[in-house]
mmCIF file of C-alpha atoms in Angstrom:
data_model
loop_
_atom_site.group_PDB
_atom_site.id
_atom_site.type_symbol
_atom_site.label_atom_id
_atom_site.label_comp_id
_atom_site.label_asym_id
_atom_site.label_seq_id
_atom_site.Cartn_x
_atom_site.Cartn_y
_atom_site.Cartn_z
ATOM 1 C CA UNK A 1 0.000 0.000 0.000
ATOM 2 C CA UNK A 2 0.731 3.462 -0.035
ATOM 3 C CA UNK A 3 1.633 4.096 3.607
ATOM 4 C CA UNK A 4 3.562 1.072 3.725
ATOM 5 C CA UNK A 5 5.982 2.392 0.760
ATOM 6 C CA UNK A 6 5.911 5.974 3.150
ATOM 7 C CA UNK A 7 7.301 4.417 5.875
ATOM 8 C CA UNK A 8 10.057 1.913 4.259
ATOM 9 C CA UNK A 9 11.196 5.085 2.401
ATOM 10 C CA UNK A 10 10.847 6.783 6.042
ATOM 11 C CA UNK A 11 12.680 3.911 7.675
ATOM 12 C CA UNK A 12 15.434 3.975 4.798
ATOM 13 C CA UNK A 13 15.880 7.446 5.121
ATOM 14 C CA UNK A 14 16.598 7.088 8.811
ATOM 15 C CA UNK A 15 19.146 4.265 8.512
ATOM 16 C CA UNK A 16 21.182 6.222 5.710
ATOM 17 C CA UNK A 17 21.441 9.167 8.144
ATOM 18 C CA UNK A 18 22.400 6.991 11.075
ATOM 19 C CA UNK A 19 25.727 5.525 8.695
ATOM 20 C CA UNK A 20 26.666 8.974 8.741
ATOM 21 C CA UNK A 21 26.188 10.013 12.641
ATOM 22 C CA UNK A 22 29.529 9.878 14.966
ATOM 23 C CA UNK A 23 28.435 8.233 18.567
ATOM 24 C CA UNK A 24 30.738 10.829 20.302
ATOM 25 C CA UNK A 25 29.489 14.164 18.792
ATOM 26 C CA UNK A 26 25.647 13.256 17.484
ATOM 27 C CA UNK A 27 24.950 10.610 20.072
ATOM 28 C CA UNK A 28 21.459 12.111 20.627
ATOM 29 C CA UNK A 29 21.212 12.154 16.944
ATOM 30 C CA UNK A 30 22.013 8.394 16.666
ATOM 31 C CA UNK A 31 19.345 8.026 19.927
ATOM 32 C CA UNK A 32 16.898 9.597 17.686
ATOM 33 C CA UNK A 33 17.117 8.270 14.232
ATOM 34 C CA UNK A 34 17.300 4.844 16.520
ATOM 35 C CA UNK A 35 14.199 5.377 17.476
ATOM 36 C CA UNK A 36 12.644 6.681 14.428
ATOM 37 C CA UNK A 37 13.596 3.555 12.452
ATOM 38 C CA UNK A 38 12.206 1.690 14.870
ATOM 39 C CA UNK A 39 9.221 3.361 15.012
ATOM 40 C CA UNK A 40 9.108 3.704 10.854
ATOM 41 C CA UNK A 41 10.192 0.183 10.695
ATOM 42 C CA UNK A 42 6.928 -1.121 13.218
ATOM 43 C CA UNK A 43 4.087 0.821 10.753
ATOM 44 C CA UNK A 44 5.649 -0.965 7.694
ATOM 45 C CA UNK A 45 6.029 -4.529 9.621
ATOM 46 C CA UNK A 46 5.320 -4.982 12.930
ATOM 47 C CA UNK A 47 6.819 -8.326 13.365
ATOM 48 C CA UNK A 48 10.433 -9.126 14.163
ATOM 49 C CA UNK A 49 12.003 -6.537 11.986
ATOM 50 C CA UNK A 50 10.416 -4.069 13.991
ATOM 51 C CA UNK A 51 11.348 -5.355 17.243
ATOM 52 C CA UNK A 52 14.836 -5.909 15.803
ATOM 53 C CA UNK A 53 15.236 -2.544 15.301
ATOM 54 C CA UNK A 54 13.598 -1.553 18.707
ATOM 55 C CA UNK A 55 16.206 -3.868 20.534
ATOM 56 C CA UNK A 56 19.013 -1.709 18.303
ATOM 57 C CA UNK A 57 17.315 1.533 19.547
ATOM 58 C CA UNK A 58 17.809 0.293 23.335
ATOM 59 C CA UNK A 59 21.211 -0.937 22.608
ATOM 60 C CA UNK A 60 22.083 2.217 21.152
ATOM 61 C CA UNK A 61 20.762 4.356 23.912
ATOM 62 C CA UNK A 62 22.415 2.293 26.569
ATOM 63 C CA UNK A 63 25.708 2.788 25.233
ATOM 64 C CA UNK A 64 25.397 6.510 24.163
ATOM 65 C CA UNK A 65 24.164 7.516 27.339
ATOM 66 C CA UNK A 66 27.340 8.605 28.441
ATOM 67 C CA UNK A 67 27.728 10.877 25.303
ATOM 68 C CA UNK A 68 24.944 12.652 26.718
ATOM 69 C CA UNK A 69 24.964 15.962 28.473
ATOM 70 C CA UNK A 70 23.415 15.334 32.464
ATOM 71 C CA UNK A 71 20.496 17.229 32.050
ATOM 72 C CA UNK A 72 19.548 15.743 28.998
ATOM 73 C CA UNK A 73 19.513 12.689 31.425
ATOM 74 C CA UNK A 74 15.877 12.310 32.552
ATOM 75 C CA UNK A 75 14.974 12.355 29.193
ATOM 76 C CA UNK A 76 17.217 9.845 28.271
ATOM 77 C CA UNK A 77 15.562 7.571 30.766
ATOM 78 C CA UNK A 78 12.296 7.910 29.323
ATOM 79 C CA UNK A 79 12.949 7.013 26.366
ATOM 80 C CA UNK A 80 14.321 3.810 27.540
ATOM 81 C CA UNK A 81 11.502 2.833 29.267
ATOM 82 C CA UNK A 82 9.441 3.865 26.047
ATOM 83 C CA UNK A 83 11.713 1.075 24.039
ATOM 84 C CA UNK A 84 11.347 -1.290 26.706
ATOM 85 C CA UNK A 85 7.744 -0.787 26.750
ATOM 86 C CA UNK A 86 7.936 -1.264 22.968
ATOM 87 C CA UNK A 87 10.341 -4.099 23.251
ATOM 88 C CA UNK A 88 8.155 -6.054 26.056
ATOM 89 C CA UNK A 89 5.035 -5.333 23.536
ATOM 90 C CA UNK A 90 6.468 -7.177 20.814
ATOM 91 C CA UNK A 91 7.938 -9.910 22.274
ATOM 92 C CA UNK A 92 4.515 -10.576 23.969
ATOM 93 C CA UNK A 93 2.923 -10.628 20.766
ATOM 94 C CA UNK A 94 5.832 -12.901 19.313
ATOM 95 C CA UNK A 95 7.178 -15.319 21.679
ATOM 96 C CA UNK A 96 5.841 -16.981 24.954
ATOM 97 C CA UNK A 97 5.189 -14.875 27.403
ATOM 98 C CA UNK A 98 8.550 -15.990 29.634
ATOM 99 C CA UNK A 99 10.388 -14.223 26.872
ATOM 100 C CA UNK A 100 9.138 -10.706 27.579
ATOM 101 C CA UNK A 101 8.995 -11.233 30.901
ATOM 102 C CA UNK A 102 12.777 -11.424 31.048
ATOM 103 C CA UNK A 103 12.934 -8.574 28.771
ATOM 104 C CA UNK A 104 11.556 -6.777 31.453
ATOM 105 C CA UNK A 105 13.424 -8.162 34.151
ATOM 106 C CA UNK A 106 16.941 -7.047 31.713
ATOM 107 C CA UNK A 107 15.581 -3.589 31.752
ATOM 108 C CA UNK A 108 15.042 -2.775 35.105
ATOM 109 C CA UNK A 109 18.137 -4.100 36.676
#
């Protein structure tokens, strides 16, 4: 469909920009195009690429985190537990229910 081709062009967009991002100068950049492909990526398919791409956009975060100025941190922090959310959501609606549970249980320790 129509939307679908909006977002894959949406979600391609995102992932050339994010080849092109440094972690130690744009990591809020990377954070956000991250999430954005994610997010793209989850309207065009919502099955495992989609929470592929969610588990990059956590991965991502976690490790840029540092990268980001302190009082940028509380945001930083919700958006986490917005991917987590996201993450927990999909592997509900994918995998027995023991498998998001422990995606939960990752996140909050």
């Amino acid at each position: 469909s129509e939307a679908r081709a909006f977002f894959e062009g949406a979600a391609a967009w995102s992932r050339k920009v994010l080849e092109t991002l440094s972690p130690q100068s744009q990591a809020e950049l990377i954070i956000r195009h991250g999430v954005k492909l994610a997010f793209y990526t989850e309207i065009a398919d919502p099955g495992a690429p989609a929470l592929k791409e969610y588990l990059t956009a956590y991965k991502d975060l976690s490790e840029l985190a540092a990268f980001v100025p302190a009082d940028r941190h509380p945001e930083v922090k919700s958006v986490a537990e917005l991917l987590a959310c996201k993450v927990c959501s999909l592997t509900l609606a994918s995998s027995p229910p023991a498998d998001a549970h422990s995606s939960l249980l990752r996140h909050l320790s």
